PDB file of C-alpha atoms in Angstrom:
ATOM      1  CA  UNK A   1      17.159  49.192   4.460  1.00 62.00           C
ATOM      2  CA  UNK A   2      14.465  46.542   4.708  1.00 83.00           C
ATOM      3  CA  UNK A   3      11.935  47.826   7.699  1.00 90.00           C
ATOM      4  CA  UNK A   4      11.060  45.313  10.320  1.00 93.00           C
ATOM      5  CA  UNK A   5       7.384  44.104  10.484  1.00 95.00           C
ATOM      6  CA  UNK A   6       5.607  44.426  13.618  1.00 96.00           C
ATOM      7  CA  UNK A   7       1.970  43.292  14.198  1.00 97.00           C
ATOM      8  CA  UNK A   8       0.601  45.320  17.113  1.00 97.00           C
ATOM      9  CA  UNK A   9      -2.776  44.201  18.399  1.00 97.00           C
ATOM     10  CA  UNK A  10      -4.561  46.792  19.794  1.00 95.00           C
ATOM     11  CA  UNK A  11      -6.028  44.904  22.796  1.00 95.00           C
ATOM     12  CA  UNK A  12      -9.303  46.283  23.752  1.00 95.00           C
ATOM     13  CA  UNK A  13     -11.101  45.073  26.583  1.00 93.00           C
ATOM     14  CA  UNK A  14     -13.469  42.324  26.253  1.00 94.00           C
ATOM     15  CA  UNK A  15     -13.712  42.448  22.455  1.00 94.00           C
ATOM     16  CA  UNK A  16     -12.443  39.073  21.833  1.00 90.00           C
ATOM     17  CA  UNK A  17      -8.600  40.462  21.996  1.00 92.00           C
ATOM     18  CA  UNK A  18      -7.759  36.967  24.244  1.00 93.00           C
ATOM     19  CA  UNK A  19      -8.524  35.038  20.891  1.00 93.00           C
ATOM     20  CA  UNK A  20      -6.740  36.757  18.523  1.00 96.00           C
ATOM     21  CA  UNK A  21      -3.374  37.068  21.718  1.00 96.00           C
ATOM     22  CA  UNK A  22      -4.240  33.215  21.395  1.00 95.00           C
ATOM     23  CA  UNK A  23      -4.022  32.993  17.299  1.00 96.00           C
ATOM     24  CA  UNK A  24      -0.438  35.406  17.620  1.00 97.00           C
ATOM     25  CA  UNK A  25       0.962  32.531  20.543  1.00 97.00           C
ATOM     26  CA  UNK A  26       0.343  30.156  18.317  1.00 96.00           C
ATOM     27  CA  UNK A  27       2.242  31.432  15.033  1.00 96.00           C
ATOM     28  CA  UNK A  28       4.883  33.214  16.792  1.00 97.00           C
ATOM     29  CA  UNK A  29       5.384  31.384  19.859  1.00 97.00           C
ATOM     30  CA  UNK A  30       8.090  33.210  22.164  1.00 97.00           C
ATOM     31  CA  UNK A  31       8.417  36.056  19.130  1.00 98.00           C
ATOM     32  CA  UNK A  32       4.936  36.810  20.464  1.00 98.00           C
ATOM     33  CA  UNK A  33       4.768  38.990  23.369  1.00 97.00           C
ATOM     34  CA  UNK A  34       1.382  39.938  25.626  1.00 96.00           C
ATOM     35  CA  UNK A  35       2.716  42.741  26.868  1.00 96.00           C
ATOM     36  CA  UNK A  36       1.621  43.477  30.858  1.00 89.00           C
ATOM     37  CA  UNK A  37       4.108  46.590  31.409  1.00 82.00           C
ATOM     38  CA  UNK A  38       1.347  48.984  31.809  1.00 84.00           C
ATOM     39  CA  UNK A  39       3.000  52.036  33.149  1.00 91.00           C
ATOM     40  CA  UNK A  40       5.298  53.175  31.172  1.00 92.00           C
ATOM     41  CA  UNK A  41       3.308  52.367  27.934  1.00 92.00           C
ATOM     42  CA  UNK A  42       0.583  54.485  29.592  1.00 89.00           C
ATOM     43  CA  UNK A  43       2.692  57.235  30.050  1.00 90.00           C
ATOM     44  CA  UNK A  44       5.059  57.197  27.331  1.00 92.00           C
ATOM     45  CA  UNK A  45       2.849  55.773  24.232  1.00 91.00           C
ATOM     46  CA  UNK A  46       4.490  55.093  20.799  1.00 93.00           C
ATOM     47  CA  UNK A  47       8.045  56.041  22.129  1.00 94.00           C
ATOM     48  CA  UNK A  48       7.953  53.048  24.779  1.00 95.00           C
ATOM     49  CA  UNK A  49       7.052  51.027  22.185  1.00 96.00           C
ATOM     50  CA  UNK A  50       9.575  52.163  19.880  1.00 96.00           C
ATOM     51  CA  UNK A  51      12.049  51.493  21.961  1.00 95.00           C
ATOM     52  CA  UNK A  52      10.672  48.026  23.545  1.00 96.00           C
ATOM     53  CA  UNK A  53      10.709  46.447  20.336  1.00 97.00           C
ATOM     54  CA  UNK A  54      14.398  47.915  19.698  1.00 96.00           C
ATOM     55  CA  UNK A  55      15.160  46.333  22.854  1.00 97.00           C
ATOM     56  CA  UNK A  56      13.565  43.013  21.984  1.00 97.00           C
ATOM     57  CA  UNK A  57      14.081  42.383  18.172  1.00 96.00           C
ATOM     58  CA  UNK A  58      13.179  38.909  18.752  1.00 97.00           C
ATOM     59  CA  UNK A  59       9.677  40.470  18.713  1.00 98.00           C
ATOM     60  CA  UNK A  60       7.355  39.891  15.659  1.00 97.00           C
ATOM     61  CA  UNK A  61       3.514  40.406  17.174  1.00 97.00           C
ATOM     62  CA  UNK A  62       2.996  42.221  20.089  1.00 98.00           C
ATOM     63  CA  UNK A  63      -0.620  42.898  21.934  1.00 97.00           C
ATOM     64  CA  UNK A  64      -1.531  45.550  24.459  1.00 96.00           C
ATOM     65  CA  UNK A  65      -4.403  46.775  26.053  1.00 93.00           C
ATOM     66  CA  UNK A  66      -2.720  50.210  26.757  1.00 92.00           C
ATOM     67  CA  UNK A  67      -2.217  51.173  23.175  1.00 93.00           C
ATOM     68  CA  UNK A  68      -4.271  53.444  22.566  1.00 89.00           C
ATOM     69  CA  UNK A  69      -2.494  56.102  20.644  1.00 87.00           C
ATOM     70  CA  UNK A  70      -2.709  55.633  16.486  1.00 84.00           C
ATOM     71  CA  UNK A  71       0.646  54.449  15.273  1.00 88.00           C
ATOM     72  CA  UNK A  72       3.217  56.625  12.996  1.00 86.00           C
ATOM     73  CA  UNK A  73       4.999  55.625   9.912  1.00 84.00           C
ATOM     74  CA  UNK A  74       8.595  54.993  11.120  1.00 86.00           C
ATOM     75  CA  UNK A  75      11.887  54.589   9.219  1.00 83.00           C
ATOM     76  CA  UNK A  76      12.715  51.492  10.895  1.00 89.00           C
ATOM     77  CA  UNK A  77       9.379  49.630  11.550  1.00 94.00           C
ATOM     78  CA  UNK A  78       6.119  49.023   9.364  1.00 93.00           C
ATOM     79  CA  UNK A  79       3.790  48.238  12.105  1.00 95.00           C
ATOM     80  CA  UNK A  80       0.672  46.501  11.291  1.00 96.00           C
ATOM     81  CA  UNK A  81      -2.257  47.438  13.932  1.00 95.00           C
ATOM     82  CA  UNK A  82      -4.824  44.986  14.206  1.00 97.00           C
ATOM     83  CA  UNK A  83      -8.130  45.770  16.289  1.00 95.00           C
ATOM     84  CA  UNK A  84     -11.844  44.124  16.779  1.00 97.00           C
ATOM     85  CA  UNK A  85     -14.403  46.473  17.431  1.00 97.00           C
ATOM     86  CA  UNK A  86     -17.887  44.922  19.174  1.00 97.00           C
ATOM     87  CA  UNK A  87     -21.615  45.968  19.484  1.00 97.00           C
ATOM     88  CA  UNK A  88     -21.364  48.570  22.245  1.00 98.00           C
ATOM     89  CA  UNK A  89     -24.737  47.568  23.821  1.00 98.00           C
ATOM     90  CA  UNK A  90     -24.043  44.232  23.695  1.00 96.00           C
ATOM     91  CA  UNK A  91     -20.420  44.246  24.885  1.00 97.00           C
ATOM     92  CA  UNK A  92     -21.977  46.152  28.204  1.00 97.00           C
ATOM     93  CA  UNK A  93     -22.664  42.547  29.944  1.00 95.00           C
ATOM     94  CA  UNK A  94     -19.899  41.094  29.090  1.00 94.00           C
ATOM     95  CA  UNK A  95     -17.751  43.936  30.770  1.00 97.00           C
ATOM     96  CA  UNK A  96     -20.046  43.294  34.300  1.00 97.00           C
ATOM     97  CA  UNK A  97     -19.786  39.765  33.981  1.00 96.00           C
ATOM     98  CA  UNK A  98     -15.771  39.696  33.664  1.00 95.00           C
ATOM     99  CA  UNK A  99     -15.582  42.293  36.601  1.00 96.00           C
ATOM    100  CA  UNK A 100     -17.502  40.487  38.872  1.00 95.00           C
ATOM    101  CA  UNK A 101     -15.111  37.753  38.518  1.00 94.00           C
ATOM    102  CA  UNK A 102     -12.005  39.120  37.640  1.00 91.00           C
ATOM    103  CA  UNK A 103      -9.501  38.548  40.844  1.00 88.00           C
ATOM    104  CA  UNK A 104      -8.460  42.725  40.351  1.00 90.00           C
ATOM    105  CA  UNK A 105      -8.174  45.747  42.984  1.00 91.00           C
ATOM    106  CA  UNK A 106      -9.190  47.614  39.988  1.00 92.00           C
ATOM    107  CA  UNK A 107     -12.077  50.134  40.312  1.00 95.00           C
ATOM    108  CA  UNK A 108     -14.435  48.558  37.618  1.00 95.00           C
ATOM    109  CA  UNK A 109     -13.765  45.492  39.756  1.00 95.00           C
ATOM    110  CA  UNK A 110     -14.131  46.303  43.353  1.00 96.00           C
ATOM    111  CA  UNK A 111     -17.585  48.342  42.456  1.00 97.00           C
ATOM    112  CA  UNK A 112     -19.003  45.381  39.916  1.00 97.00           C
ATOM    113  CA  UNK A 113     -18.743  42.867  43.061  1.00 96.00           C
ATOM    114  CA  UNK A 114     -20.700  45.695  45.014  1.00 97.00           C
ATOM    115  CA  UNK A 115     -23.253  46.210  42.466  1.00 98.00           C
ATOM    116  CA  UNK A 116     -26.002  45.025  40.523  1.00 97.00           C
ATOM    117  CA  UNK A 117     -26.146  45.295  36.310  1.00 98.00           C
ATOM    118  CA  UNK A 118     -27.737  48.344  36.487  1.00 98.00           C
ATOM    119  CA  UNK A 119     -26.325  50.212  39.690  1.00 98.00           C
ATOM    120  CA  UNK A 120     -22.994  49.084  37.417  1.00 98.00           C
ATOM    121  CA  UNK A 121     -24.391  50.299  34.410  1.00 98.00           C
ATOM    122  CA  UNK A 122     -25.234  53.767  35.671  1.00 98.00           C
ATOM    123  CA  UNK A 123     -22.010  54.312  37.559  1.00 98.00           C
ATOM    124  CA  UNK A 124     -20.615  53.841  34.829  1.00 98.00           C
ATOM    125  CA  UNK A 125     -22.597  56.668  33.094  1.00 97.00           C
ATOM    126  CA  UNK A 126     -21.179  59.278  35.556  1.00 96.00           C
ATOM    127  CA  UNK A 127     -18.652  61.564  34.220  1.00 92.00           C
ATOM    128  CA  UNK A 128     -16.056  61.241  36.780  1.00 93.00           C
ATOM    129  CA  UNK A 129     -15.936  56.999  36.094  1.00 95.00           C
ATOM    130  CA  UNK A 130     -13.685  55.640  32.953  1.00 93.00           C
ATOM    131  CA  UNK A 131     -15.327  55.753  30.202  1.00 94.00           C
ATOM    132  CA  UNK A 132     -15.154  52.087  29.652  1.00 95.00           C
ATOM    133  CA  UNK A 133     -18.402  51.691  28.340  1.00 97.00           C
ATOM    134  CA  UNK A 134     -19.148  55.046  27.079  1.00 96.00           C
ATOM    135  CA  UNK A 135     -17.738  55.754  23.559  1.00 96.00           C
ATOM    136  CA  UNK A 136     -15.143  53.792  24.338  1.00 96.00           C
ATOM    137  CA  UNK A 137     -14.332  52.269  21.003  1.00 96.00           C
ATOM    138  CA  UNK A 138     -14.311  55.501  19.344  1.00 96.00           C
ATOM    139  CA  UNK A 139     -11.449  56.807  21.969  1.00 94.00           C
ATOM    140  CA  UNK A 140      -9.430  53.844  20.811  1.00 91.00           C
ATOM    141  CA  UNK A 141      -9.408  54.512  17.286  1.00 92.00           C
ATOM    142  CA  UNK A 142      -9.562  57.973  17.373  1.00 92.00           C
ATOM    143  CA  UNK A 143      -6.549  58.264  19.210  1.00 88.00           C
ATOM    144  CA  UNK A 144      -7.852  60.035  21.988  1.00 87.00           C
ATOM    145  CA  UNK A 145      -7.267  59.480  25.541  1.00 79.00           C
ATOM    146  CA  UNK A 146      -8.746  61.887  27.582  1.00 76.00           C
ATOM    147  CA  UNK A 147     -10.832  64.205  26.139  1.00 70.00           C
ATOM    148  CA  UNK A 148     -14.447  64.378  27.803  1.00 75.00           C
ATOM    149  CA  UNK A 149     -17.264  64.450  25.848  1.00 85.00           C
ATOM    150  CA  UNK A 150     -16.454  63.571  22.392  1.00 92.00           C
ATOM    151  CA  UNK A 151     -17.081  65.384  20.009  1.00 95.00           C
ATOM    152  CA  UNK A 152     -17.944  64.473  16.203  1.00 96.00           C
ATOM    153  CA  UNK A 153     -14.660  65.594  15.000  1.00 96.00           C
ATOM    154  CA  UNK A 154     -13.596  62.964  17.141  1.00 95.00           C
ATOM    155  CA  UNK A 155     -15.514  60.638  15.765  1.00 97.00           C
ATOM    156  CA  UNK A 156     -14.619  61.564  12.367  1.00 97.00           C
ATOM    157  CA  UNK A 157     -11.090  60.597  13.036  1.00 95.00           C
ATOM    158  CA  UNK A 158     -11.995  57.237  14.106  1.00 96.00           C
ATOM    159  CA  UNK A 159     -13.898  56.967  11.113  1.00 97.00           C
ATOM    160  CA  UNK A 160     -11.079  57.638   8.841  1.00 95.00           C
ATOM    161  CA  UNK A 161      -8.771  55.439  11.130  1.00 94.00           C
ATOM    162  CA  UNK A 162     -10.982  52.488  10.274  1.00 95.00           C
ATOM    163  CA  UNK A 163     -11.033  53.073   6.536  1.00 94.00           C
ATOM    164  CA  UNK A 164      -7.433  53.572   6.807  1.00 93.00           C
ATOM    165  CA  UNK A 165      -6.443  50.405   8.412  1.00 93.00           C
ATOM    166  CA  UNK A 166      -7.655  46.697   7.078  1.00 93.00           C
ATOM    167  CA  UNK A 167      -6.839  44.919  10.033  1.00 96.00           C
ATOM    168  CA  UNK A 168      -9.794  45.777  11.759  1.00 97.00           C
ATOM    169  CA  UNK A 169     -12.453  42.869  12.636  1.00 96.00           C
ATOM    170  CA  UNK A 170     -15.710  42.579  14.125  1.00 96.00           C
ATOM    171  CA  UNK A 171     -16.701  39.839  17.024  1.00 95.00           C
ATOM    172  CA  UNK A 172     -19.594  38.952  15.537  1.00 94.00           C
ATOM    173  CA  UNK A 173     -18.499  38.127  12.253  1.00 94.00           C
ATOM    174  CA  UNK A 174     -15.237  36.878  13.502  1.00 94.00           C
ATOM    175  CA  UNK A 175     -14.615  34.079  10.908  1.00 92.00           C
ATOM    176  CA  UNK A 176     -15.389  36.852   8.201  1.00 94.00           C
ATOM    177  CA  UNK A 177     -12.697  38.721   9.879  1.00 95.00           C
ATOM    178  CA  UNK A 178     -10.046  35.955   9.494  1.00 94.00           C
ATOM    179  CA  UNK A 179     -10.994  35.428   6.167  1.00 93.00           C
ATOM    180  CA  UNK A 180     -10.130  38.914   5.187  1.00 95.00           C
ATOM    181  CA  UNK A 181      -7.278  38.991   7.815  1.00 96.00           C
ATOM    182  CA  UNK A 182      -5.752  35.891   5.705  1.00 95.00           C
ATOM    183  CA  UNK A 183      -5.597  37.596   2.216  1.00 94.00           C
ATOM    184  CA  UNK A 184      -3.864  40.734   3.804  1.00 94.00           C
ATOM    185  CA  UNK A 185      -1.820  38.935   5.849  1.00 95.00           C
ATOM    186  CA  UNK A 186      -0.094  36.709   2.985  1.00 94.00           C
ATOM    187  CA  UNK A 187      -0.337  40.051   1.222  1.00 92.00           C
ATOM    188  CA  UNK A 188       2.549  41.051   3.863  1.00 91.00           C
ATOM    189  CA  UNK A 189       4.557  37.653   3.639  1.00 90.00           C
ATOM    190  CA  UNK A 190       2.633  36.334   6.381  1.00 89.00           C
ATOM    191  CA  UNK A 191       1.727  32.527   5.936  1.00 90.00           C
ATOM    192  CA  UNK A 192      -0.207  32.318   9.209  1.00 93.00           C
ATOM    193  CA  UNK A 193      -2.467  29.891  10.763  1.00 94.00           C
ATOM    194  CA  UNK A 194      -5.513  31.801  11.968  1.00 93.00           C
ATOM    195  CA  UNK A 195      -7.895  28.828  12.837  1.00 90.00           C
ATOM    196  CA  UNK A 196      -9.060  29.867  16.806  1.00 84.00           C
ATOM    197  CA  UNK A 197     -10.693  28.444  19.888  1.00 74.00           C
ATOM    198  CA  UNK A 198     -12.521  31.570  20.898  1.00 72.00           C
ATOM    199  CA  UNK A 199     -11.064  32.271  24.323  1.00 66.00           C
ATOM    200  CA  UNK A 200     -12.282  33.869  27.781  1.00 60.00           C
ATOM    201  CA  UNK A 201     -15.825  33.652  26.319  1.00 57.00           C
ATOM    202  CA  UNK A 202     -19.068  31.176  26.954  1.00 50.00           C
ATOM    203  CA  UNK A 203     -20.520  31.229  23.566  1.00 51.00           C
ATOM    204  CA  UNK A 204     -19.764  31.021  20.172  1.00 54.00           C
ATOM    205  CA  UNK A 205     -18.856  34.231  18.212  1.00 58.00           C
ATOM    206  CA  UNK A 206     -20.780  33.724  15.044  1.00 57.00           C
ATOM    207  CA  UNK A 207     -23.857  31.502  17.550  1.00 58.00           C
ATOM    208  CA  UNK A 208     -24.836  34.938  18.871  1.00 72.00           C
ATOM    209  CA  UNK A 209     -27.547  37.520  17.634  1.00 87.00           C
ATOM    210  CA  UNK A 210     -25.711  40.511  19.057  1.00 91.00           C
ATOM    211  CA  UNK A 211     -28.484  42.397  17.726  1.00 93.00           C
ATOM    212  CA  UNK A 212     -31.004  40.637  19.998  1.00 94.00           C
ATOM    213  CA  UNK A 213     -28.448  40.722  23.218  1.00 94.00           C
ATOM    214  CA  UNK A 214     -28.470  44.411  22.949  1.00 96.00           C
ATOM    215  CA  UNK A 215     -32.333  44.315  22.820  1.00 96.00           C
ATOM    216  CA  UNK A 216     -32.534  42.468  26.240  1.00 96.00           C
ATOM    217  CA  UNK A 217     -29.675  44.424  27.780  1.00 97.00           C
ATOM    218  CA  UNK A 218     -31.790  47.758  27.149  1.00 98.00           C
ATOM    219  CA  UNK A 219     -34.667  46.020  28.552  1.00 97.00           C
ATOM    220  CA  UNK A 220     -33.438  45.408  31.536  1.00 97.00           C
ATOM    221  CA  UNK A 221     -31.851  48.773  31.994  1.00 98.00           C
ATOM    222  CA  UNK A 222     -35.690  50.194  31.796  1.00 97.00           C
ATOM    223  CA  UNK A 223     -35.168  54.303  32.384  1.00 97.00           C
ATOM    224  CA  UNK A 224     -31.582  54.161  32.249  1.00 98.00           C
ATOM    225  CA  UNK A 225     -31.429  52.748  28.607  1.00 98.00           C
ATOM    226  CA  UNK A 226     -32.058  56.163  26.286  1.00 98.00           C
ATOM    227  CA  UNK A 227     -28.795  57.487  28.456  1.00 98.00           C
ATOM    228  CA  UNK A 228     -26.123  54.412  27.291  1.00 98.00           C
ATOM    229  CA  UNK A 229     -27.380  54.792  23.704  1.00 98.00           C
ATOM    230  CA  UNK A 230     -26.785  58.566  23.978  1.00 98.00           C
ATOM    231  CA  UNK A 231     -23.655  58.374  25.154  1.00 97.00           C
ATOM    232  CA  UNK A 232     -22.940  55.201  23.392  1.00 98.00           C
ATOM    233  CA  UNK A 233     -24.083  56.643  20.108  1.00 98.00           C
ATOM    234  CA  UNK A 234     -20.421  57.602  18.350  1.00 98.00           C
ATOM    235  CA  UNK A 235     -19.378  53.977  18.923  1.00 98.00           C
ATOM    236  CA  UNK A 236     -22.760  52.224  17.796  1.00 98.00           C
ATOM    237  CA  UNK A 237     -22.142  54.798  14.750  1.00 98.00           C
ATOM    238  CA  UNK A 238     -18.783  53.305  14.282  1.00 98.00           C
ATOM    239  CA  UNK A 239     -19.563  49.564  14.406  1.00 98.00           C
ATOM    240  CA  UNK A 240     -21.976  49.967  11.881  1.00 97.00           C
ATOM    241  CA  UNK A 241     -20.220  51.424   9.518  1.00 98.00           C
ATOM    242  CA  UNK A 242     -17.039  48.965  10.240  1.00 97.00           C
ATOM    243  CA  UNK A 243     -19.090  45.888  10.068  1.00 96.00           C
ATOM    244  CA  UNK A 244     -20.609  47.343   6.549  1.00 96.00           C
ATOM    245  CA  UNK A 245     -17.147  47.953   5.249  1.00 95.00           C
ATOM    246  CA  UNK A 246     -16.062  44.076   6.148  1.00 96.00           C
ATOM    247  CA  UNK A 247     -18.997  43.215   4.542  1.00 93.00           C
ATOM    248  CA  UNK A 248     -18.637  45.102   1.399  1.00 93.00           C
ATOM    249  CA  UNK A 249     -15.066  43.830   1.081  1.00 92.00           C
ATOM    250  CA  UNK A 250     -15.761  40.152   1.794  1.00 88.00           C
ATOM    251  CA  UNK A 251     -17.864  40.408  -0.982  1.00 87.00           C
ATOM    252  CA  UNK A 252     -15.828  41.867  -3.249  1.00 80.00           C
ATOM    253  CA  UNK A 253     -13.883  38.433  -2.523  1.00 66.00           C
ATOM    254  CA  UNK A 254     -13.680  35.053  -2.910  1.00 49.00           C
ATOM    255  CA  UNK A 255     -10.637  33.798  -1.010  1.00 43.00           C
ATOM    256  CA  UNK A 256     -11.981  31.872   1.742  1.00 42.00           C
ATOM    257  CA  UNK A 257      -9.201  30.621   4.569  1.00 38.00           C
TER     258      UNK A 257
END
């Protein structure tokens, strides 16, 4: 029996998921779901999921930010993850920023409106805070939820998670992202429109020097800055070696969208 074809996006926060939620809306229309049902997909993982998209075969892309188990092979599905990892350093700002202004009771919220960057930044340092900005890419494609510290056999399976799956981009080289995302999309039976209007963003993607952002970011974090590349270190670790590998294989192309 023919499986059904799912893309999941893998929603993580502020790394240009909005976008890509934006580039599924507008293939898929109502087949596209954002799923907000937090709870349960918290609590349950890949068997909510299972059975949501059982109960909702209408569904052919789905995004979540809650998602952060690795999906299984399944007799009835091929599910197609799709994620966009961002530098770590970089993304820090853009995490206070949205706080600050994000109408939420949420706990990142409530303390970025009391807070400066760096009060922020080094409450968020503290053990006992999510780990939001502290390895928190690595969790997400490692699989792993709530382990505290990671460890490098952690890290190892977020490694092999990345070179397992293609569908995983980098912000900052966003339209090489699409370009690769095109070819293995139509490799799938996919015809899909991925031109984008980046969303929930004030810049450009490909405008930026991340690079240079980071640079500033530790500056003004003074003291504090050797502690959020320590325990930052797995995921700046990771994003190199993910924006090498879209590199290497958008060379070893010349399909361009």
């Amino acid at each position: 029996m023919k499986k059904r074809t799912v893309i999941i996006h893998r929603h993580l926060f502020k790394n240009a998921g909005t976008t890509f939620d934006s580039i599924l809306k507008n293939n898929f229309g109502e087949a596209f779901c954002d799923h907000r049902d937090d709870m349960p997909m918290r609590k349950e993982g890949e068997k909510y999921l299972i059975n949501y998209l059982n109960d909702h075969p209408e569904i052919k892309a789905l995004s979540s930010h809650h998602i952060w188990f690795q999906l299984s092979r399944h007799s009835n599905f091929d599910l197609i993850p799709v994620m966009f990892l961002r530098h770590p350093i970089e993304r820090i700002s853009s995490v206070y920023n949205f706080e600050r202004i994000q109408q939420s009771n949420s706990l990142g919220a409530v303390m970025a409106k009391k807070m400066n960057f760096r009060e922020y930044v080094a409450w968020r340092m503290r053990g006992d805070v999510p780990y939001t900005i502290r390895n928190f890419q690595t969790r997400y494609m490692a699989g792993v939820k709530a382990t505290n510290p990671l460890t490098n056999q952690h890290f190892k399976l977020a490694v092999d998670e990345l070179k397992r799956n293609k569908f995983v981009g980098i912000v900052d080289l966003y339209d090489e992202s699409m370009n690769l995302f095109d070819i293995y999309f139509k490799d799938l039976g996919f015809g899909l429109d991925l031109s984008y209007k980046p969303q929930n963003v004030h810049q450009s993607y490909s405008d930026t020097d991340y690079e240079a952002r980071a640079i500033t970011i530790l500056d003004k974090l003074g003291d504090l800055a050797d502690e959020v590349i320590a325990k930052n270190q797995f995921d700046l670790d990771l994003y190199k070696t993910a924006k090498e590998l879209l590199r290497k294989k958008n060379n070893n192309t010349s399909v361009i969208i």
